[in-house]
Amino acid sequence: MTQEHRPGDDRARLILPQMRLDDLLAELQSRLEAARGTRDRVHALLEAVVSIGSELDLETVLRRITEAATTLVDARYGALGVISEEGERLVQFITVGVTDREIEAIGHWPHGHGILGLLIKEPHSLRLTDIGAHAESYGFPANHPPMHTFLGVPIRVRDEVFGNLYLTEKAGGGRFEEEDEVVVTALATAAGVAIENARLYEETRRRELWLEASAEISTTLLSGTDPQEVTALVARRAREIADAGLGTVWLMEEAAREFVIEAADGAGAAAVRGLCVPVQDAVARGVYESGTPLRLDDGGAEARASGMPEEARIGPMLLVPLGLGPSARGVIAISNPPGGVAFGESAQRLLEAFAAQAAVALELADRRRDAERLALLEDRDRIAKDLHDTVIQRLFATAMTLMSAIKITEKRDVAGRIQRSVDDLDDTIRQIRSTIFALQAAPDEESLRSRLHGVVDAAAERLGFAPTERLDGLLDTAVPPGTGEHLLAVVQEALSNVARHARASEVTVAVEVGDEALSLRVEDNGVGVPETGRRSGLRNMEERAERLGGAFRLEPRPGGGTLLYWWVPLDDEAVR
């Protein structure tokens, strides 16, 4: 049986090959576009690897890695979390796609709970369609942008997991594919090498800073620079070594049982410099007493408990002892602002070494100052002995000779001249004795003698001339502190009265310390004591004398002017 030929059959035969050809062309085009997309992605990956490998600053490297990963997989949000050296939590969190205002609203970076913590515990790549549906999901804090799709990839530096890349919200609402995971994994491998290079560079740079700082501290101290300047240098160098935001030096004041923040450098330094912190409240107490460093991921609460103001903005902290055992002086503390980078073990090792070097330099400087002070005291003691044993003895012998000459002289004018010479010699002897007492006082102590000099010198400006001053006796050893304070107040009040009322051109202040009493004479050649006017100052001087069991007298001076006499005993324990 023959088949009947139909015209439509030829048309069908023509349509079918055409459809197959269109499908093949479409498939070919699709594959070409996929190949082009793959080529573009590989090219972008290579550019990213070159970009992160050309940078040596660790902070910049981490940010470039995060930005590159976000771009490669078309993610809206990206982050890189750095894991602590203990491998338990996140100590740094770098974000892309979240604004500063959103970060501030969210608050502190994640500590490593939920899905982020899962990647810390199990460092393997992880792709999720919905973060919230996962059993390990911890939820989001308030004000956090909504996130659903997720891709997490660990970054390894040699055999150590340095951190994790977190990518969320793929563009177009799709999910992350296996190809995305492969690309980010390749980037993470290259990132590990770049991070290792940056870390080595940073460690080398910090060691160079440590060597420079240690040498500078030692040189500065041993060259005789003021210790306060050196302490400020220690704070600045400690901050620079660890690349911290704030560096402080806490020195222990044993007598007051408190720490004094002697020096501070960096952001918020002015708010804490000079702050006194009771030992029981100080975050530095444990470090000082045990000699063991302390690292805090967030030291804000401890800092506020120590009395440090909010302006200091304390976040992560590192505290190391400044000296150990009996030679311990205090603590060096560095900190970053809240949300800043926590300090690792490498920073701790460098700061410990620097603090130990600084403590040794401070100890050596103290020993040098003690040796110089001892040499100075010995020299002053020698001068004092020479003055006493040679000069005064000869002056005294000359005065005795002149006294005997008075008896055998016949002319009154000769006798008067000799008497004046004897008086001058007596006055010279008193002045030399006063100088001897001053030499025997410690050079760096604010003695009663030096304070009296200061009061008299200060009065010269008000008087318009320099008063004559004579200080005789053991002012710095025989006069109790309380009596000395009264004496200073009386001298100041007496000179103030002369400047206000006396219209004098000469004033003499004479202080004499005997075996049993302290006496003060203030003489001027002015107009005398006015009959009227306020006398509260005179009453104060009289009350001070009576309070100490002494006496006060104000009377006209022979030849014009006023004589003020103030006397108190020294043998009564009550005066102390």
mmCIF file of N, CA and C in Angstrom, residues 516-561:
data_model
loop_
_atom_site.group_PDB
_atom_site.id
_atom_site.type_symbol
_atom_site.label_atom_id
_atom_site.label_comp_id
_atom_site.label_asym_id
_atom_site.label_seq_id
_atom_site.Cartn_x
_atom_site.Cartn_y
_atom_site.Cartn_z
ATOM 1 N N GLU A 516 66.268 76.842 123.594
ATOM 2 C CA GLU A 516 64.942 76.699 124.190
ATOM 3 C C GLU A 516 63.864 77.525 123.520
ATOM 4 N N ALA A 517 64.239 78.450 122.648
ATOM 5 C CA ALA A 517 63.229 79.355 122.104
ATOM 6 C C ALA A 517 63.554 79.757 120.676
ATOM 7 N N LEU A 518 62.497 80.186 120.021
ATOM 8 C CA LEU A 518 62.592 80.751 118.669
ATOM 9 C C LEU A 518 62.126 82.198 118.759
ATOM 10 N N SER A 519 62.943 83.116 118.231
ATOM 11 C CA SER A 519 62.563 84.526 118.295
ATOM 12 C C SER A 519 62.619 85.157 116.917
ATOM 13 N N LEU A 520 61.739 86.151 116.725
ATOM 14 C CA LEU A 520 61.665 86.902 115.466
ATOM 15 C C LEU A 520 61.679 88.396 115.799
ATOM 16 N N ARG A 521 62.546 89.154 115.105
ATOM 17 C CA ARG A 521 62.569 90.615 115.226
ATOM 18 C C ARG A 521 62.397 91.192 113.832
ATOM 19 N N VAL A 522 61.429 92.082 113.674
ATOM 20 C CA VAL A 522 61.227 92.806 112.420
ATOM 21 C C VAL A 522 61.308 94.294 112.744
ATOM 22 N N GLU A 523 62.332 94.961 112.205
ATOM 23 C CA GLU A 523 62.550 96.388 112.468
ATOM 24 C C GLU A 523 62.432 97.168 111.170
ATOM 25 N N ASP A 524 61.834 98.345 111.261
ATOM 26 C CA ASP A 524 61.792 99.228 110.101
ATOM 27 C C ASP A 524 62.060 100.668 110.545
ATOM 28 N N ASN A 525 62.408 101.537 109.601
ATOM 29 C CA ASN A 525 62.688 102.955 109.892
ATOM 30 C C ASN A 525 61.562 103.870 109.419
ATOM 31 N N GLY A 526 60.345 103.333 109.475
ATOM 32 C CA GLY A 526 59.198 104.081 108.952
ATOM 33 C C GLY A 526 58.607 105.057 109.930
ATOM 34 N N VAL A 527 57.296 105.312 109.777
ATOM 35 C CA VAL A 527 56.609 106.349 110.546
ATOM 36 C C VAL A 527 56.029 105.822 111.853
ATOM 37 N N GLY A 528 56.191 104.559 112.125
ATOM 38 C CA GLY A 528 55.654 104.004 113.357
ATOM 39 C C GLY A 528 54.269 103.418 113.184
ATOM 40 N N VAL A 529 53.722 102.923 114.274
ATOM 41 C CA VAL A 529 52.406 102.284 114.239
ATOM 42 C C VAL A 529 51.327 103.350 114.274
ATOM 43 N N PRO A 530 50.363 103.325 113.340
ATOM 44 C CA PRO A 530 49.296 104.334 113.363
ATOM 45 C C PRO A 530 48.398 104.154 114.578
ATOM 46 N N GLU A 531 47.860 105.272 115.058
ATOM 47 C CA GLU A 531 46.999 105.226 116.237
ATOM 48 C C GLU A 531 45.653 104.584 115.934
ATOM 49 N N THR A 532 45.178 104.797 114.717
ATOM 50 C CA THR A 532 43.876 104.235 114.333
ATOM 51 C C THR A 532 44.067 103.263 113.193
ATOM 52 N N GLY A 533 42.990 102.568 112.866
ATOM 53 C CA GLY A 533 43.026 101.619 111.752
ATOM 54 C C GLY A 533 42.805 100.191 112.242
ATOM 55 N N ARG A 534 42.653 99.284 111.305
ATOM 56 C CA ARG A 534 42.407 97.877 111.631
ATOM 57 C C ARG A 534 43.653 97.262 112.246
ATOM 58 N N ARG A 535 43.441 96.481 113.299
ATOM 59 C CA ARG A 535 44.564 95.832 113.977
ATOM 60 C C ARG A 535 44.383 94.321 114.043
ATOM 61 N N SER A 536 43.608 93.805 113.096
ATOM 62 C CA SER A 536 43.339 92.363 113.095
ATOM 63 C C SER A 536 44.609 91.565 112.847
ATOM 64 N N GLY A 537 45.511 92.094 111.980
ATOM 65 C CA GLY A 537 46.758 91.386 111.706
ATOM 66 C C GLY A 537 47.622 91.271 112.942
ATOM 67 N N LEU A 538 47.676 92.357 113.746
ATOM 68 C CA LEU A 538 48.457 92.334 114.984
ATOM 69 C C LEU A 538 47.861 91.349 115.982
ATOM 70 N N ARG A 539 46.525 91.308 116.053
ATOM 71 C CA ARG A 539 45.869 90.364 116.964
ATOM 72 C C ARG A 539 46.185 88.927 116.546
ATOM 73 N N ASN A 540 46.207 88.674 115.242
ATOM 74 C CA ASN A 540 46.525 87.321 114.771
ATOM 75 C C ASN A 540 47.933 86.908 115.192
ATOM 76 N N MET A 541 48.898 87.823 115.070
ATOM 77 C CA MET A 541 50.269 87.495 115.459
ATOM 78 C C MET A 541 50.367 87.249 116.960
ATOM 79 N N GLU A 542 49.623 88.062 117.739
ATOM 80 C CA GLU A 542 49.633 87.878 119.189
ATOM 81 C C GLU A 542 48.993 86.548 119.570
ATOM 82 N N GLU A 543 47.875 86.209 118.940
ATOM 83 C CA GLU A 543 47.194 84.940 119.234
ATOM 84 C C GLU A 543 48.070 83.746 118.882
ATOM 85 N N ARG A 544 48.818 83.850 117.771
ATOM 86 C CA ARG A 544 49.715 82.752 117.401
ATOM 87 C C ARG A 544 50.796 82.541 118.463
ATOM 88 N N ALA A 545 51.339 83.635 118.966
ATOM 89 C CA ALA A 545 52.359 83.519 120.025
ATOM 90 C C ALA A 545 51.773 82.909 121.291
ATOM 91 N N GLU A 546 50.595 83.390 121.721
ATOM 92 C CA GLU A 546 49.970 82.874 122.939
ATOM 93 C C GLU A 546 49.584 81.412 122.796
ATOM 94 N N ARG A 547 49.131 81.034 121.598
ATOM 95 C CA ARG A 547 48.742 79.645 121.365
ATOM 96 C C ARG A 547 49.933 78.695 121.546
ATOM 97 N N LEU A 548 51.135 79.195 121.261
ATOM 98 C CA LEU A 548 52.330 78.368 121.392
ATOM 99 C C LEU A 548 53.055 78.598 122.721
ATOM 100 N N GLY A 549 52.441 79.380 123.598
ATOM 101 C CA GLY A 549 53.049 79.631 124.901
ATOM 102 C C GLY A 549 54.117 80.689 124.868
ATOM 103 N N GLY A 550 54.065 81.586 123.875
ATOM 104 C CA GLY A 550 55.093 82.608 123.727
ATOM 105 C C GLY A 550 54.566 84.001 123.995
ATOM 106 N N ALA A 551 55.231 84.989 123.379
ATOM 107 C CA ALA A 551 54.878 86.394 123.626
ATOM 108 C C ALA A 551 55.035 87.198 122.341
ATOM 109 N N PHE A 552 54.299 88.325 122.320
ATOM 110 C CA PHE A 552 54.351 89.223 121.157
ATOM 111 C C PHE A 552 54.423 90.654 121.673
ATOM 112 N N ARG A 553 55.282 91.473 121.012
ATOM 113 C CA ARG A 553 55.420 92.853 121.452
ATOM 114 C C ARG A 553 55.645 93.737 120.231
ATOM 115 N N LEU A 554 54.990 94.874 120.209
ATOM 116 C CA LEU A 554 55.156 95.857 119.140
ATOM 117 C C LEU A 554 55.401 97.210 119.790
ATOM 118 N N GLU A 555 56.530 97.845 119.486
ATOM 119 C CA GLU A 555 56.897 99.088 120.163
ATOM 120 C C GLU A 555 57.689 99.993 119.228
ATOM 121 N N PRO A 556 57.772 101.295 119.582
ATOM 122 C CA PRO A 556 58.586 102.209 118.765
ATOM 123 C C PRO A 556 60.055 101.797 118.796
ATOM 124 N N ARG A 557 60.714 102.010 117.689
ATOM 125 C CA ARG A 557 62.139 101.686 117.577
ATOM 126 C C ARG A 557 62.968 102.935 117.896
ATOM 127 N N PRO A 558 64.002 102.785 118.684
ATOM 128 C CA PRO A 558 64.875 103.951 118.957
ATOM 129 C C PRO A 558 65.410 104.522 117.650
ATOM 130 N N GLY A 559 65.259 105.797 117.491
ATOM 131 C CA GLY A 559 65.713 106.429 116.256
ATOM 132 C C GLY A 559 64.630 106.509 115.202
ATOM 133 N N GLY A 560 63.413 106.023 115.508
ATOM 134 C CA GLY A 560 62.309 106.099 114.556
ATOM 135 C C GLY A 560 61.973 104.764 113.949
ATOM 136 N N GLY A 561 60.703 104.558 113.697
ATOM 137 C CA GLY A 561 60.257 103.307 113.110
ATOM 138 C C GLY A 561 59.602 102.402 114.127
#
